[in-house]
Tab-separated table of C-alpha atoms in Angstrom:
chain	number	residue	atom	x	y	z
A	1	MET	CA	0.005	22.676	-28.524
A	2	GLU	CA	-3.420	22.324	-26.911
A	3	ARG	CA	-3.683	24.268	-23.654
A	4	GLN	CA	-6.042	23.317	-20.835
A	5	ARG	CA	-6.500	24.291	-17.210
A	6	THR	CA	-7.584	22.612	-13.971
A	7	GLN	CA	-7.160	23.232	-10.270
A	8	VAL	CA	-5.285	20.037	-9.390
A	9	GLY	CA	-3.417	17.897	-11.900
A	10	ILE	CA	-2.966	14.321	-10.698
A	11	VAL	CA	-0.335	12.045	-12.221
A	12	GLY	CA	-1.193	8.389	-11.640
A	13	ALA	CA	-4.495	6.497	-11.422
A	14	GLY	CA	-3.671	4.111	-8.609
A	15	PRO	CA	-5.462	4.185	-5.254
A	16	ALA	CA	-3.709	7.427	-4.215
A	17	GLY	CA	-4.483	9.429	-7.350
A	18	LEU	CA	-8.035	8.183	-7.803
A	19	LEU	CA	-9.000	8.625	-4.154
A	20	LEU	CA	-7.513	12.125	-4.110
A	21	ALA	CA	-9.613	13.033	-7.170
A	22	HIS	CA	-12.716	11.659	-5.436
A	23	LEU	CA	-12.042	13.551	-2.199
A	24	LEU	CA	-11.458	16.778	-4.135
A	25	HIS	CA	-14.675	16.266	-6.110
A	26	LEU	CA	-16.648	15.955	-2.857
A	27	ARG	CA	-15.158	19.306	-1.842
A	28	GLY	CA	-16.085	20.967	-5.148
A	29	ILE	CA	-12.494	21.105	-6.410
A	30	GLU	CA	-11.735	20.263	-10.039
A	31	SER	CA	-9.000	17.811	-11.023
A	32	VAL	CA	-7.655	15.883	-14.014
A	33	VAL	CA	-6.159	12.402	-13.571
A	34	LEU	CA	-3.498	11.214	-16.036
A	35	GLU	CA	-2.488	7.545	-16.279
A	36	ALA	CA	0.125	5.899	-18.508
A	37	ARG	CA	-1.563	2.488	-18.448
A	38	SER	CA	-4.935	1.325	-19.746
A	39	ARG	CA	-8.070	1.024	-17.661
A	40	THR	CA	-7.978	-2.756	-18.071
A	41	TYR	CA	-4.430	-2.874	-16.723
A	42	ILE	CA	-5.004	-0.820	-13.568
A	43	GLU	CA	-8.252	-2.647	-12.758
A	44	SER	CA	-6.647	-6.091	-13.046
A	45	ARG	CA	-3.235	-5.418	-11.449
A	46	LEU	CA	-3.209	-7.622	-8.348
A	47	ARG	CA	-1.811	-6.114	-5.158
A	48	ALA	CA	-2.241	-6.729	-1.443
A	49	GLY	CA	-5.620	-5.952	0.033
A	50	VAL	CA	-5.508	-5.581	3.819
A	51	LEU	CA	-7.432	-2.418	4.706
A	52	GLU	CA	-6.955	-0.748	8.068
A	53	GLN	CA	-10.023	0.360	9.996
A	54	GLY	CA	-9.282	3.989	9.082
A	55	THR	CA	-9.112	3.155	5.369
A	56	VAL	CA	-12.446	1.299	5.583
A	57	ASP	CA	-13.955	4.332	7.340
A	58	VAL	CA	-12.705	6.748	4.655
A	59	LEU	CA	-14.087	4.614	1.808
A	60	THR	CA	-17.414	4.214	3.630
A	61	GLU	CA	-17.792	7.894	4.520
A	62	THR	CA	-17.116	8.973	0.924
A	63	GLY	CA	-19.681	6.630	-0.650
A	64	LEU	CA	-17.220	4.009	-1.918
A	65	GLY	CA	-17.928	1.218	0.540
A	66	GLU	CA	-20.963	-0.625	-0.848
A	67	ARG	CA	-19.091	-3.390	-2.690
A	68	MET	CA	-16.347	-3.522	-0.074
A	69	HIS	CA	-18.845	-4.204	2.705
A	70	ARG	CA	-20.596	-6.817	0.563
A	71	GLN	CA	-17.521	-8.717	-0.640
A	72	GLY	CA	-14.749	-7.829	1.818
A	73	LEU	CA	-13.712	-10.254	4.551
A	74	VAL	CA	-13.690	-8.669	8.023
A	75	HIS	CA	-10.986	-10.052	10.322
A	76	GLU	CA	-11.060	-9.321	14.024
A	77	GLY	CA	-7.701	-10.910	14.696
A	78	VAL	CA	-4.562	-12.461	13.231
A	79	LEU	CA	-2.806	-15.785	13.886
A	80	LEU	CA	0.904	-15.989	14.696
A	81	ARG	CA	2.462	-19.416	14.247
A	82	PHE	CA	5.891	-20.462	15.545
A	83	ALA	CA	7.481	-23.541	17.076
A	84	GLY	CA	4.542	-25.558	15.749
A	85	ARG	CA	1.918	-23.690	17.756
A	86	THR	CA	-0.641	-21.015	16.846
A	87	HIS	CA	-1.416	-17.913	18.901
A	88	ARG	CA	-4.253	-15.490	18.133
A	89	ILE	CA	-4.008	-11.707	18.537
A	90	ASP	CA	-7.551	-10.423	19.112
A	91	PHE	CA	-7.800	-7.014	17.428
A	92	ARG	CA	-11.370	-6.382	18.528
A	93	GLU	CA	-10.704	-7.091	22.180
A	94	LEU	CA	-7.424	-5.164	22.253
A	95	THR	CA	-8.394	-2.103	20.177
A	96	GLY	CA	-12.114	-2.268	19.379
A	97	LYS	CA	-11.200	-2.329	15.677
A	98	ALA	CA	-10.725	-4.803	12.833
A	99	ILE	CA	-9.209	-5.072	9.358
A	100	THR	CA	-10.910	-5.898	6.053
A	101	VAL	CA	-9.418	-8.074	3.312
A	102	TYR	CA	-10.464	-6.482	0.013
A	103	GLY	CA	-8.124	-6.486	-2.997
A	104	GLN	CA	-6.447	-3.261	-4.052
A	105	HIS	CA	-7.602	-3.823	-7.620
A	106	GLU	CA	-11.177	-3.944	-6.312
A	107	VAL	CA	-10.663	-0.579	-4.598
A	108	VAL	CA	-9.339	0.778	-7.902
A	109	ARG	CA	-12.419	-0.517	-9.751
A	110	ASP	CA	-14.702	1.210	-7.265
A	111	LEU	CA	-12.761	4.461	-7.614
A	112	VAL	CA	-12.749	4.363	-11.421
A	113	ALA	CA	-16.494	3.696	-11.473
A	114	ALA	CA	-17.124	6.617	-9.112
A	115	ARG	CA	-14.902	8.934	-11.148
A	116	LEU	CA	-16.644	8.118	-14.407
A	117	ALA	CA	-20.113	8.276	-12.797
A	118	TYR	CA	-19.722	11.969	-12.062
A	119	ASP	CA	-17.988	12.588	-15.404
A	120	GLY	CA	-14.626	13.332	-13.841
A	121	SER	CA	-11.666	13.708	-16.186
A	122	LEU	CA	-9.681	10.449	-16.264
A	123	ARG	CA	-7.270	10.039	-19.171
A	124	PHE	CA	-5.638	6.676	-19.825
A	125	GLU	CA	-2.582	5.699	-21.889
A	126	VAL	CA	-1.023	9.131	-21.943
A	127	THR	CA	2.655	9.385	-22.908
A	128	ASP	CA	5.604	11.794	-22.678
A	129	VAL	CA	4.404	13.099	-19.311
A	130	ARG	CA	6.531	15.746	-17.602
A	131	VAL	CA	5.925	18.327	-14.907
A	132	GLU	CA	7.254	21.882	-15.128
A	133	ASN	CA	7.249	25.258	-13.354
A	134	LEU	CA	6.895	23.540	-9.992
A	135	GLU	CA	8.128	26.506	-7.982
A	136	THR	CA	5.641	28.930	-9.529
A	137	GLU	CA	1.951	29.508	-8.810
A	138	ARG	CA	1.083	27.954	-12.175
A	139	PRO	CA	2.811	24.583	-12.480
A	140	ARG	CA	1.969	22.580	-15.562
A	141	ILE	CA	1.898	19.057	-16.881
A	142	ARG	CA	2.763	18.310	-20.474
A	143	TYR	CA	1.673	15.031	-22.004
A	144	ARG	CA	0.422	13.424	-25.188
A	145	GLU	CA	-3.005	11.827	-25.613
A	146	PRO	CA	-3.176	8.390	-27.332
A	147	GLY	CA	-2.769	8.886	-31.077
A	148	ALA	CA	-2.396	12.674	-30.766
A	149	THR	CA	-0.044	14.542	-33.077
A	150	GLN	CA	0.477	17.403	-30.643
A	151	GLU	CA	1.172	17.826	-26.959
A	152	THR	CA	-1.328	18.997	-24.372
A	153	GLU	CA	-0.264	21.495	-21.727
A	154	LEU	CA	-2.321	21.299	-18.530
A	155	GLU	CA	-1.946	24.367	-16.327
A	156	CYS	CA	-2.699	23.716	-12.629
A	157	ASP	CA	-2.681	25.373	-9.250
A	158	PHE	CA	-1.214	22.194	-7.748
A	159	ILE	CA	0.211	18.911	-9.019
A	160	ALA	CA	-0.150	15.650	-7.093
A	161	GLY	CA	2.520	13.080	-7.880
A	162	CYS	CA	0.720	9.760	-7.317
A	163	ASP	CA	2.638	7.864	-9.987
A	164	GLY	CA	4.441	5.285	-7.869
A	165	PHE	CA	8.042	4.532	-7.011
A	166	HIS	CA	9.209	4.525	-10.652
A	167	GLY	CA	7.140	7.559	-11.722
A	168	ILE	CA	8.349	10.852	-13.162
A	169	CYS	CA	7.158	13.208	-10.424
A	170	ARG	CA	9.664	12.471	-7.658
A	171	ALA	CA	12.414	12.314	-10.313
A	172	SER	CA	11.496	15.878	-11.343
A	173	ILE	CA	12.595	17.283	-7.980
A	174	PRO	CA	16.236	18.510	-7.979
A	175	GLU	CA	18.501	16.132	-6.070
A	176	SER	CA	19.661	19.006	-3.870
A	177	GLU	CA	16.073	19.525	-2.652
A	178	ILE	CA	15.283	15.991	-1.542
A	179	ARG	CA	16.784	13.340	0.725
A	180	CYS	CA	16.087	9.662	0.247
A	181	PHE	CA	16.408	6.811	2.743
A	182	ASP	CA	16.540	3.327	1.264
A	183	ARG	CA	16.931	-0.222	2.559
A	184	GLU	CA	16.814	-3.428	0.544
A	185	PHE	CA	16.176	-6.626	2.469
A	186	PRO	CA	18.200	-9.762	1.617
A	187	PHE	CA	15.104	-11.816	0.852
A	188	ALA	CA	11.899	-11.688	-1.194
A	189	TRP	CA	8.421	-13.230	-1.258
A	190	LEU	CA	7.212	-15.840	-3.701
A	191	GLY	CA	3.477	-15.191	-3.846
A	192	ILE	CA	0.731	-17.311	-5.351
A	193	LEU	CA	-2.966	-16.890	-6.043
A	194	ALA	CA	-4.677	-20.281	-5.880
A	195	GLU	CA	-8.128	-21.637	-6.580
A	196	ALA	CA	-8.416	-23.136	-3.109
A	197	PRO	CA	-10.623	-22.337	-0.098
A	198	PRO	CA	-8.631	-20.527	2.612
A	199	SER	CA	-7.254	-22.946	5.207
A	200	SER	CA	-7.918	-20.407	7.938
A	201	HIS	CA	-10.601	-17.769	8.473
A	202	GLU	CA	-7.872	-15.273	9.500
A	203	LEU	CA	-4.368	-14.460	8.227
A	204	ILE	CA	-1.540	-16.685	9.478
A	205	TYR	CA	1.981	-15.255	9.905
A	206	ALA	CA	4.323	-18.232	10.240
A	207	HIS	CA	7.883	-18.203	11.576
A	208	HIS	CA	9.863	-21.296	10.560
A	209	GLU	CA	13.525	-22.211	10.517
A	210	ARG	CA	13.221	-22.677	6.738
A	211	GLY	CA	11.834	-19.146	6.334
A	212	PHE	CA	8.674	-17.070	6.623
A	213	ALA	CA	5.250	-18.033	5.234
A	214	LEU	CA	1.960	-16.128	5.096
A	215	LEU	CA	-1.511	-17.489	4.510
A	216	SER	CA	-4.009	-14.904	3.284
A	217	MET	CA	-7.114	-14.970	1.112
A	218	ARG	CA	-9.040	-13.034	-1.531
A	219	SER	CA	-12.449	-14.696	-1.252
A	220	PRO	CA	-14.098	-17.797	0.249
A	221	THR	CA	-12.781	-19.769	-2.757
A	222	VAL	CA	-9.442	-18.089	-3.563
A	223	SER	CA	-6.329	-18.155	-1.365
A	224	ARG	CA	-3.300	-15.874	-1.447
A	225	LEU	CA	-0.102	-17.330	0.022
A	226	TYR	CA	3.509	-16.243	0.289
A	227	LEU	CA	6.789	-17.852	1.238
A	228	GLN	CA	10.212	-16.329	1.820
A	229	CYS	CA	12.770	-16.847	-0.925
A	230	THR	CA	15.963	-15.215	-2.184
A	231	PRO	CA	15.748	-11.963	-4.211
A	232	ASN	CA	17.297	-13.590	-7.300
A	233	GLU	CA	15.011	-16.633	-7.162
A	234	SER	CA	13.869	-18.059	-10.506
A	235	LEU	CA	10.190	-18.926	-10.798
A	236	ASP	CA	11.182	-21.769	-13.119
A	237	ALA	CA	12.736	-23.502	-10.108
A	238	TRP	CA	9.396	-23.513	-8.286
A	239	SER	CA	6.971	-26.061	-9.639
A	240	ASP	CA	3.449	-26.054	-8.232
A	241	ASP	CA	4.201	-29.225	-6.266
A	242	ARG	CA	7.324	-27.704	-4.732
A	243	ILE	CA	5.443	-24.547	-3.724
A	244	TRP	CA	2.669	-26.484	-1.974
A	245	SER	CA	5.177	-28.786	-0.296
A	246	GLU	CA	7.198	-25.873	1.079
A	247	LEU	CA	4.117	-23.982	2.243
A	248	SER	CA	2.832	-27.093	3.995
A	249	ALA	CA	6.160	-27.548	5.794
A	250	ARG	CA	6.361	-23.938	6.969
A	251	LEU	CA	2.724	-23.750	8.050
A	252	ALA	CA	2.703	-27.130	9.806
A	253	THR	CA	1.632	-27.384	13.449
A	254	ARG	CA	1.973	-29.991	16.182
A	255	ASP	CA	-1.774	-30.596	16.098
A	256	GLY	CA	-1.834	-31.623	12.433
A	257	PHE	CA	-2.856	-28.476	10.481
A	258	VAL	CA	-3.750	-29.359	6.885
A	259	LEU	CA	-3.155	-26.807	4.134
A	260	LYS	CA	-5.828	-26.846	1.417
A	261	ASP	CA	-4.281	-26.700	-2.045
A	262	GLY	CA	-5.589	-26.260	-5.558
A	263	PRO	CA	-4.674	-24.966	-9.032
A	264	ILE	CA	-2.249	-22.031	-8.907
A	265	LEU	CA	-3.682	-19.169	-10.948
A	266	GLN	CA	-0.751	-16.782	-10.634
A	267	LYS	CA	2.704	-16.633	-9.079
A	268	GLY	CA	5.408	-14.019	-8.837
A	269	ILE	CA	8.356	-12.690	-6.849
A	270	THR	CA	7.974	-9.561	-4.664
A	271	SER	CA	11.143	-7.782	-3.553
A	272	MET	CA	11.394	-6.476	-0.001
A	273	ARG	CA	12.494	-2.886	0.407
A	274	ALA	CA	11.879	0.195	2.480
A	275	PHE	CA	12.124	3.702	1.026
A	276	VAL	CA	11.258	7.214	2.198
A	277	CYS	CA	11.971	10.583	0.619
A	278	GLU	CA	11.869	13.864	2.497
A	279	PRO	CA	10.193	16.229	2.037
A	280	MET	CA	7.077	15.023	0.233
A	281	ARG	CA	6.632	18.421	-1.368
A	282	HIS	CA	8.563	20.634	-3.773
A	283	GLY	CA	6.931	23.966	-4.581
A	284	ARG	CA	3.449	23.211	-5.909
A	285	LEU	CA	4.207	19.496	-6.392
A	286	PHE	CA	2.955	17.172	-3.630
A	287	LEU	CA	3.933	13.499	-3.565
A	288	ALA	CA	1.599	10.797	-2.236
A	289	GLY	CA	1.509	7.007	-1.999
A	290	ASP	CA	4.335	4.896	-3.397
A	291	ALA	CA	5.972	7.909	-5.044
A	292	PRO	CA	7.490	9.135	-1.738
A	293	HIS	CA	7.510	5.945	0.331
A	294	ILE	CA	7.628	2.148	0.097
A	295	VAL	CA	7.208	-0.241	3.032
A	296	PRO	CA	8.000	-3.961	3.156
A	297	PRO	CA	4.700	-5.799	2.729
A	298	THR	CA	4.912	-7.693	6.034
A	299	GLY	CA	2.997	-4.988	7.914
A	300	ALA	CA	0.310	-4.475	5.206
A	301	LYS	CA	0.744	-0.673	5.209
A	302	GLY	CA	1.302	0.381	1.580
A	303	MET	CA	-2.179	1.334	0.371
A	304	ASN	CA	-3.206	2.462	3.847
A	305	LEU	CA	-0.403	5.046	3.915
A	306	ALA	CA	-1.541	6.296	0.498
A	307	VAL	CA	-5.073	6.795	1.834
A	308	ALA	CA	-3.779	8.824	4.785
A	309	ASP	CA	-1.580	10.940	2.465
A	310	VAL	CA	-4.387	11.953	0.124
A	311	ARG	CA	-6.895	12.511	2.897
A	312	TRP	CA	-4.568	15.091	4.397
A	313	LEU	CA	-3.701	16.555	0.991
A	314	ALA	CA	-7.388	17.014	0.078
A	315	GLU	CA	-7.988	18.730	3.417
A	316	ALA	CA	-5.036	21.066	2.829
A	317	VAL	CA	-6.115	21.958	-0.721
A	318	GLU	CA	-9.644	22.660	0.478
A	319	ALA	CA	-8.317	25.043	3.168
A	320	PHE	CA	-6.370	26.891	0.466
A	321	TYR	CA	-9.407	27.440	-1.758
A	322	ARG	CA	-11.989	28.111	0.949
A	323	ARG	CA	-9.983	30.264	3.353
A	324	SER	CA	-6.808	31.194	1.479
A	325	ASP	CA	-5.111	29.236	4.250
A	326	GLU	CA	-1.790	27.652	3.224
A	327	SER	CA	-0.825	26.388	6.685
A	328	LEU	CA	-2.011	22.817	6.049
A	329	LEU	CA	-0.130	22.720	2.750
A	330	GLU	CA	2.995	23.789	4.634
A	331	GLN	CA	2.404	21.038	7.211
A	332	TYR	CA	1.587	18.300	4.682
A	333	SER	CA	5.001	16.676	4.423
A	334	GLU	CA	5.773	16.683	8.138
A	335	ARG	CA	2.302	15.411	8.978
A	336	CYS	CA	2.531	12.515	6.532
A	337	LEU	CA	6.096	11.576	7.410
A	338	ARG	CA	5.297	11.109	11.094
A	339	ARG	CA	2.859	8.357	10.114
A	340	VAL	CA	5.135	6.994	7.378
A	341	TRP	CA	8.093	6.473	9.707
A	342	LYS	CA	5.892	4.761	12.297
A	343	ALA	CA	4.670	2.417	9.557
A	344	GLU	CA	8.270	1.811	8.447
A	345	ARG	CA	9.201	0.985	12.046
A	346	PHE	CA	6.341	-1.495	12.443
A	347	SER	CA	6.856	-3.100	9.031
A	348	SER	CA	10.609	-3.460	9.602
A	349	TRP	CA	9.976	-5.008	13.021
A	350	MET	CA	7.489	-7.514	11.577
A	351	THR	CA	9.946	-8.352	8.798
A	352	SER	CA	12.960	-8.861	11.060
A	353	THR	CA	10.926	-10.882	13.569
A	354	PHE	CA	9.528	-13.436	11.102
A	355	HIS	CA	12.237	-13.762	8.414
A	356	ARG	CA	15.581	-15.552	8.506
A	357	GLY	CA	18.255	-13.676	6.577
A	358	PRO	CA	21.430	-15.065	4.978
A	359	GLY	CA	24.039	-15.744	7.618
A	360	SER	CA	21.381	-16.044	10.324
A	361	THR	CA	22.708	-18.124	13.236
A	362	ASP	CA	21.027	-20.376	15.775
A	363	PHE	CA	21.445	-17.524	18.256
A	364	ASP	CA	19.458	-15.240	15.936
A	365	LEU	CA	16.769	-17.913	15.647
A	366	ARG	CA	16.483	-18.181	19.433
A	367	ILE	CA	16.163	-14.401	19.761
A	368	GLN	CA	13.288	-14.406	17.235
A	369	LEU	CA	11.520	-17.195	19.098
A	370	ALA	CA	12.004	-15.357	22.403
A	371	GLU	CA	10.539	-12.206	20.830
A	372	LEU	CA	7.486	-14.116	19.635
A	373	ASP	CA	7.124	-15.900	22.979
A	374	TYR	CA	7.179	-12.550	24.789
A	375	LEU	CA	4.710	-11.049	22.322
A	376	THR	CA	2.167	-13.826	22.725
A	377	SER	CA	2.444	-13.877	26.535
A	378	SER	CA	2.230	-10.106	27.140
A	379	VAL	CA	-1.071	-8.251	26.757
A	380	SER	CA	0.803	-4.961	26.435
A	381	ALA	CA	2.933	-6.305	23.578
A	382	GLN	CA	-0.137	-7.742	21.847
A	383	ARG	CA	-1.946	-4.419	22.167
A	384	SER	CA	1.003	-2.633	20.553
A	385	LEU	CA	0.950	-5.041	17.597
A	386	ALA	CA	-2.836	-4.790	17.298
A	387	GLU	CA	-2.833	-0.965	17.395
A	388	ASN	CA	-0.280	-0.799	14.610
A	389	TYR	CA	-1.854	-3.527	12.485
A	390	VAL	CA	-5.413	-2.143	12.504
A	391	GLY	CA	-3.919	1.287	11.850
A	392	LEU	CA	-2.889	4.289	13.882
A	393	PRO	CA	-5.493	7.100	13.862
A	394	ILE	CA	-5.593	9.299	10.734
A	395	GLN	CA	-5.458	12.656	12.505
């Protein structure tokens, strides 16, 4: 067995793991990032890309914002559509902040490029990964390099589990030491990526008696759209014509809104679930990103929560090395979970307000419409939505 050592071993090269490695590097702390997939895979895996103001600030302050500021689409508001009418929530006026639409895979590309530019250790396509000795001062990660005939043992001071919901890190914590909260929603999203100019310069959240629809975008020439469907929906039942017809119906307005269509480049089904595990730490293992929490995508919080997690984790690790101060490590889980549960609350509220579940009655429909009517006629309610959407402060 080959034996190696680092200060922080990071499992997973998604936004959480890569950004944590970058933040640690800026603080002079060594890390090794291990990823089961190839570089091509992680750089091309399409995910949502709504960045909160705080996430934009973190990427800018750490030297990762050049391409984001050049290619990202800044939105100073969002459009809510119901009962055939459109209402705008002005983020800038209500909060002084905005959001930026910039694909998660683009963030990953920027992070990979930065990691390799300063010769940081980033190992792709590793297998047989497991974490051990988590309750000691020398936890370790065992794994196998591509084509290797022997294992590598990586001794660490800390391990960061940034390997997603289905990763091995959270599963390595004894069941008696962790509590999980889970909710599966009775609907899903059918999402498409289309070669079509966006039909709106800002996102449109549409409530319709046939179900929810969302109009988003990836660039001035590529649109990203979603419509509510059942969790067991078959993509074979959704021809391109049917998708465009249903989106047009759900996004229609009384003043004749026209949805721009085009060739569909990609389509898929996204399940809707909420998940949180407590605590986000076990011994010297710290969980971040999708490993400890999942939010329904309606509130656009997933990657933004990961950024907040690793920002706090990097700060806590730095305090340990510079001042032998473990207080921030002790506070890590509680600090993150306060933000996580607020994001779960907001995302669940957005989901329940815009979607029609199975068994939904006309009474339920009227309550949703009354909620949206109140929201769009109350400045206080709009400010609450705006504050949550652009992102609560990362403190």
